[in-house]
Amino acid sequence: MTAHEREQLIKDINVLLHQAYDSTLDEIYALLKRIDDIDDEEDLKAITEAREDIRINGTVSWDEIQNEIRNEINKDVA
């Protein structure tokens, strides 16, 4: 989504929000809050999984990353 499309979508949503009943606004707020909470939970889960992976498998050194990049570049050139 481009910045312009995002801005237009926000404007369109805002128009609908201003026309909505109070009870509908409460429901919309609850849904948005729930989505935000789920996103937060997924982010925390991903961080926990990444930390566990590092604990089990260790980390990758910068030299290893550079070698992988070089190998990929060499494959693409060949």
Short mmCIF file of N, CA and C in Angstrom, two decimals:
data_model
loop_
_atom_site.label_atom_id
_atom_site.label_comp_id
_atom_site.label_asym_id
_atom_site.label_seq_id
_atom_site.Cartn_x
_atom_site.Cartn_y
_atom_site.Cartn_z
N MET A 1 0.85 -1.17 0.00
CA MET A 1 0.00 0.00 0.00
C MET A 1 0.90 1.24 0.00
N THR A 2 0.61 2.15 -0.88
CA THR A 2 1.40 3.38 -0.94
C THR A 2 0.96 4.34 0.16
N ALA A 3 1.78 5.34 0.39
CA ALA A 3 1.45 6.34 1.41
C ALA A 3 0.15 7.07 1.04
N HIS A 4 -0.03 7.35 -0.24
CA HIS A 4 -1.25 8.02 -0.70
C HIS A 4 -2.48 7.13 -0.48
N GLU A 5 -2.37 5.85 -0.83
CA GLU A 5 -3.49 4.92 -0.63
C GLU A 5 -3.83 4.79 0.85
N ARG A 6 -2.79 4.74 1.67
CA ARG A 6 -3.00 4.64 3.12
C ARG A 6 -3.74 5.87 3.63
N GLU A 7 -3.30 7.04 3.21
CA GLU A 7 -3.93 8.30 3.64
C GLU A 7 -5.39 8.35 3.20
N GLN A 8 -5.67 7.91 1.98
CA GLN A 8 -7.05 7.91 1.48
C GLN A 8 -7.91 6.93 2.27
N LEU A 9 -7.36 5.77 2.58
CA LEU A 9 -8.09 4.78 3.36
C LEU A 9 -8.43 5.31 4.75
N ILE A 10 -7.48 5.98 5.36
CA ILE A 10 -7.72 6.57 6.67
C ILE A 10 -8.82 7.63 6.59
N LYS A 11 -8.81 8.44 5.54
CA LYS A 11 -9.85 9.45 5.36
C LYS A 11 -11.22 8.79 5.19
N ASP A 12 -11.27 7.72 4.38
CA ASP A 12 -12.54 7.02 4.15
C ASP A 12 -13.06 6.39 5.44
N ILE A 13 -12.17 5.80 6.21
CA ILE A 13 -12.57 5.21 7.50
C ILE A 13 -13.07 6.30 8.43
N ASN A 14 -12.39 7.43 8.44
CA ASN A 14 -12.78 8.54 9.31
C ASN A 14 -14.18 9.02 8.99
N VAL A 15 -14.52 9.10 7.71
CA VAL A 15 -15.88 9.51 7.31
C VAL A 15 -16.90 8.53 7.88
N LEU A 16 -16.62 7.24 7.74
CA LEU A 16 -17.56 6.24 8.24
C LEU A 16 -17.65 6.28 9.77
N LEU A 17 -16.52 6.53 10.43
CA LEU A 17 -16.54 6.61 11.89
C LEU A 17 -17.42 7.75 12.37
N HIS A 18 -17.37 8.87 11.69
CA HIS A 18 -18.19 10.02 12.08
C HIS A 18 -19.67 9.78 11.87
N GLN A 19 -20.02 8.84 10.99
CA GLN A 19 -21.42 8.53 10.73
C GLN A 19 -21.94 7.40 11.61
N ALA A 20 -21.05 6.71 12.31
CA ALA A 20 -21.43 5.51 13.06
C ALA A 20 -22.13 5.86 14.38
N TYR A 21 -22.97 4.93 14.83
CA TYR A 21 -23.60 5.05 16.14
C TYR A 21 -22.55 4.82 17.23
N ASP A 22 -22.83 5.35 18.42
CA ASP A 22 -21.89 5.17 19.53
C ASP A 22 -21.61 3.70 19.83
N SER A 23 -22.64 2.88 19.78
CA SER A 23 -22.47 1.45 20.06
C SER A 23 -21.55 0.80 19.01
N THR A 24 -21.67 1.25 17.78
CA THR A 24 -20.81 0.74 16.71
C THR A 24 -19.38 1.17 16.95
N LEU A 25 -19.20 2.42 17.40
CA LEU A 25 -17.85 2.91 17.70
C LEU A 25 -17.21 2.08 18.80
N ASP A 26 -18.01 1.72 19.82
CA ASP A 26 -17.49 0.88 20.90
C ASP A 26 -17.03 -0.47 20.37
N GLU A 27 -17.82 -1.05 19.47
CA GLU A 27 -17.46 -2.34 18.88
C GLU A 27 -16.20 -2.22 18.03
N ILE A 28 -16.10 -1.16 17.25
CA ILE A 28 -14.92 -0.95 16.40
C ILE A 28 -13.68 -0.79 17.26
N TYR A 29 -13.81 -0.01 18.32
CA TYR A 29 -12.68 0.18 19.23
C TYR A 29 -12.23 -1.15 19.83
N ALA A 30 -13.19 -1.96 20.27
CA ALA A 30 -12.87 -3.25 20.87
C ALA A 30 -12.15 -4.15 19.86
N LEU A 31 -12.61 -4.15 18.62
CA LEU A 31 -11.97 -4.96 17.59
C LEU A 31 -10.55 -4.48 17.30
N LEU A 32 -10.37 -3.16 17.19
CA LEU A 32 -9.03 -2.62 16.93
C LEU A 32 -8.08 -2.93 18.09
N LYS A 33 -8.59 -2.82 19.31
CA LYS A 33 -7.78 -3.12 20.49
C LYS A 33 -7.39 -4.59 20.49
N ARG A 34 -8.34 -5.44 20.16
CA ARG A 34 -8.06 -6.89 20.10
C ARG A 34 -6.99 -7.20 19.05
N ILE A 35 -7.10 -6.59 17.89
CA ILE A 35 -6.11 -6.79 16.83
C ILE A 35 -4.74 -6.33 17.31
N ASP A 36 -4.69 -5.19 17.96
CA ASP A 36 -3.43 -4.66 18.49
C ASP A 36 -2.84 -5.60 19.53
N ASP A 37 -3.68 -6.14 20.40
CA ASP A 37 -3.21 -7.07 21.43
C ASP A 37 -2.67 -8.35 20.79
N ILE A 38 -3.36 -8.84 19.76
CA ILE A 38 -2.90 -10.05 19.06
C ILE A 38 -1.54 -9.79 18.40
N ASP A 39 -1.40 -8.62 17.76
CA ASP A 39 -0.12 -8.27 17.14
C ASP A 39 0.99 -8.23 18.18
N ASP A 40 0.70 -7.64 19.34
CA ASP A 40 1.69 -7.58 20.42
C ASP A 40 2.08 -8.99 20.88
N GLU A 41 1.07 -9.86 21.02
CA GLU A 41 1.34 -11.24 21.44
C GLU A 41 2.20 -11.97 20.42
N GLU A 42 1.92 -11.76 19.12
CA GLU A 42 2.70 -12.41 18.06
C GLU A 42 4.13 -11.89 18.05
N ASP A 43 4.30 -10.59 18.29
CA ASP A 43 5.65 -10.02 18.35
C ASP A 43 6.43 -10.61 19.52
N LEU A 44 5.79 -10.70 20.68
CA LEU A 44 6.45 -11.28 21.86
C LEU A 44 6.80 -12.75 21.63
N LYS A 45 5.91 -13.47 20.98
CA LYS A 45 6.16 -14.88 20.68
C LYS A 45 7.35 -15.02 19.74
N ALA A 46 7.43 -14.18 18.71
CA ALA A 46 8.54 -14.23 17.76
C ALA A 46 9.86 -13.92 18.46
N ILE A 47 9.84 -12.94 19.35
CA ILE A 47 11.07 -12.59 20.09
C ILE A 47 11.49 -13.75 20.98
N THR A 48 10.53 -14.35 21.66
CA THR A 48 10.84 -15.49 22.54
C THR A 48 11.40 -16.65 21.73
N GLU A 49 10.80 -16.93 20.58
CA GLU A 49 11.29 -18.02 19.72
C GLU A 49 12.69 -17.73 19.20
N ALA A 50 12.94 -16.48 18.82
CA ALA A 50 14.27 -16.11 18.32
C ALA A 50 15.32 -16.27 19.42
N ARG A 51 14.99 -15.85 20.62
CA ARG A 51 15.93 -15.99 21.74
C ARG A 51 16.19 -17.46 22.04
N GLU A 52 15.16 -18.27 21.99
CA GLU A 52 15.32 -19.70 22.24
C GLU A 52 16.20 -20.33 21.16
N ASP A 53 15.99 -19.92 19.90
CA ASP A 53 16.80 -20.43 18.80
C ASP A 53 18.27 -20.06 18.99
N ILE A 54 18.52 -18.82 19.41
CA ILE A 54 19.89 -18.38 19.67
C ILE A 54 20.49 -19.18 20.82
N ARG A 55 19.68 -19.42 21.85
CA ARG A 55 20.17 -20.18 22.99
C ARG A 55 20.55 -21.60 22.58
N ILE A 56 19.73 -22.22 21.73
CA ILE A 56 19.97 -23.60 21.32
C ILE A 56 21.06 -23.68 20.25
N ASN A 57 20.96 -22.85 19.24
CA ASN A 57 21.84 -22.96 18.08
C ASN A 57 22.99 -21.97 18.07
N GLY A 58 23.02 -21.05 19.01
CA GLY A 58 24.06 -20.03 19.02
C GLY A 58 23.75 -18.96 17.99
N THR A 59 24.68 -18.06 17.83
CA THR A 59 24.49 -16.97 16.88
C THR A 59 25.39 -17.19 15.67
N VAL A 60 25.13 -16.44 14.63
CA VAL A 60 25.92 -16.52 13.41
C VAL A 60 26.89 -15.35 13.42
N SER A 61 28.16 -15.64 13.16
CA SER A 61 29.15 -14.57 13.16
C SER A 61 29.02 -13.73 11.89
N TRP A 62 29.54 -12.52 11.95
CA TRP A 62 29.53 -11.62 10.81
C TRP A 62 30.32 -12.23 9.65
N ASP A 63 31.43 -12.93 9.94
CA ASP A 63 32.22 -13.58 8.89
C ASP A 63 31.40 -14.63 8.16
N GLU A 64 30.58 -15.39 8.91
CA GLU A 64 29.73 -16.40 8.27
C GLU A 64 28.69 -15.75 7.36
N ILE A 65 28.14 -14.66 7.80
CA ILE A 65 27.14 -13.95 6.99
C ILE A 65 27.79 -13.42 5.71
N GLN A 66 28.98 -12.82 5.84
CA GLN A 66 29.68 -12.31 4.66
C GLN A 66 30.01 -13.42 3.68
N ASN A 67 30.44 -14.57 4.20
CA ASN A 67 30.75 -15.71 3.32
C ASN A 67 29.50 -16.18 2.58
N GLU A 68 28.37 -16.23 3.28
CA GLU A 68 27.12 -16.63 2.63
C GLU A 68 26.74 -15.64 1.53
N ILE A 69 26.91 -14.37 1.80
CA ILE A 69 26.60 -13.34 0.78
C ILE A 69 27.50 -13.52 -0.42
N ARG A 70 28.80 -13.69 -0.18
CA ARG A 70 29.75 -13.90 -1.29
C ARG A 70 29.38 -15.14 -2.10
N ASN A 71 29.02 -16.22 -1.42
CA ASN A 71 28.65 -17.44 -2.12
C ASN A 71 27.42 -17.24 -2.99
N GLU A 72 26.42 -16.50 -2.47
CA GLU A 72 25.20 -16.22 -3.25
C GLU A 72 25.53 -15.35 -4.47
N ILE A 73 26.40 -14.36 -4.28
CA ILE A 73 26.79 -13.48 -5.39
C ILE A 73 27.51 -14.31 -6.44
N ASN A 74 28.43 -15.17 -6.01
CA ASN A 74 29.17 -16.00 -6.96
C ASN A 74 28.26 -16.96 -7.71
N LYS A 75 27.21 -17.49 -7.06
CA LYS A 75 26.25 -18.35 -7.73
C LYS A 75 25.49 -17.58 -8.79
N ASP A 76 25.11 -16.34 -8.47
CA ASP A 76 24.35 -15.52 -9.42
C ASP A 76 25.19 -15.13 -10.61
N VAL A 77 26.48 -14.91 -10.41
CA VAL A 77 27.38 -14.50 -11.49
C VAL A 77 27.67 -15.68 -12.40
N ALA A 78 27.79 -16.87 -11.83
CA ALA A 78 28.17 -18.07 -12.60
C ALA A 78 27.09 -18.53 -13.53
#
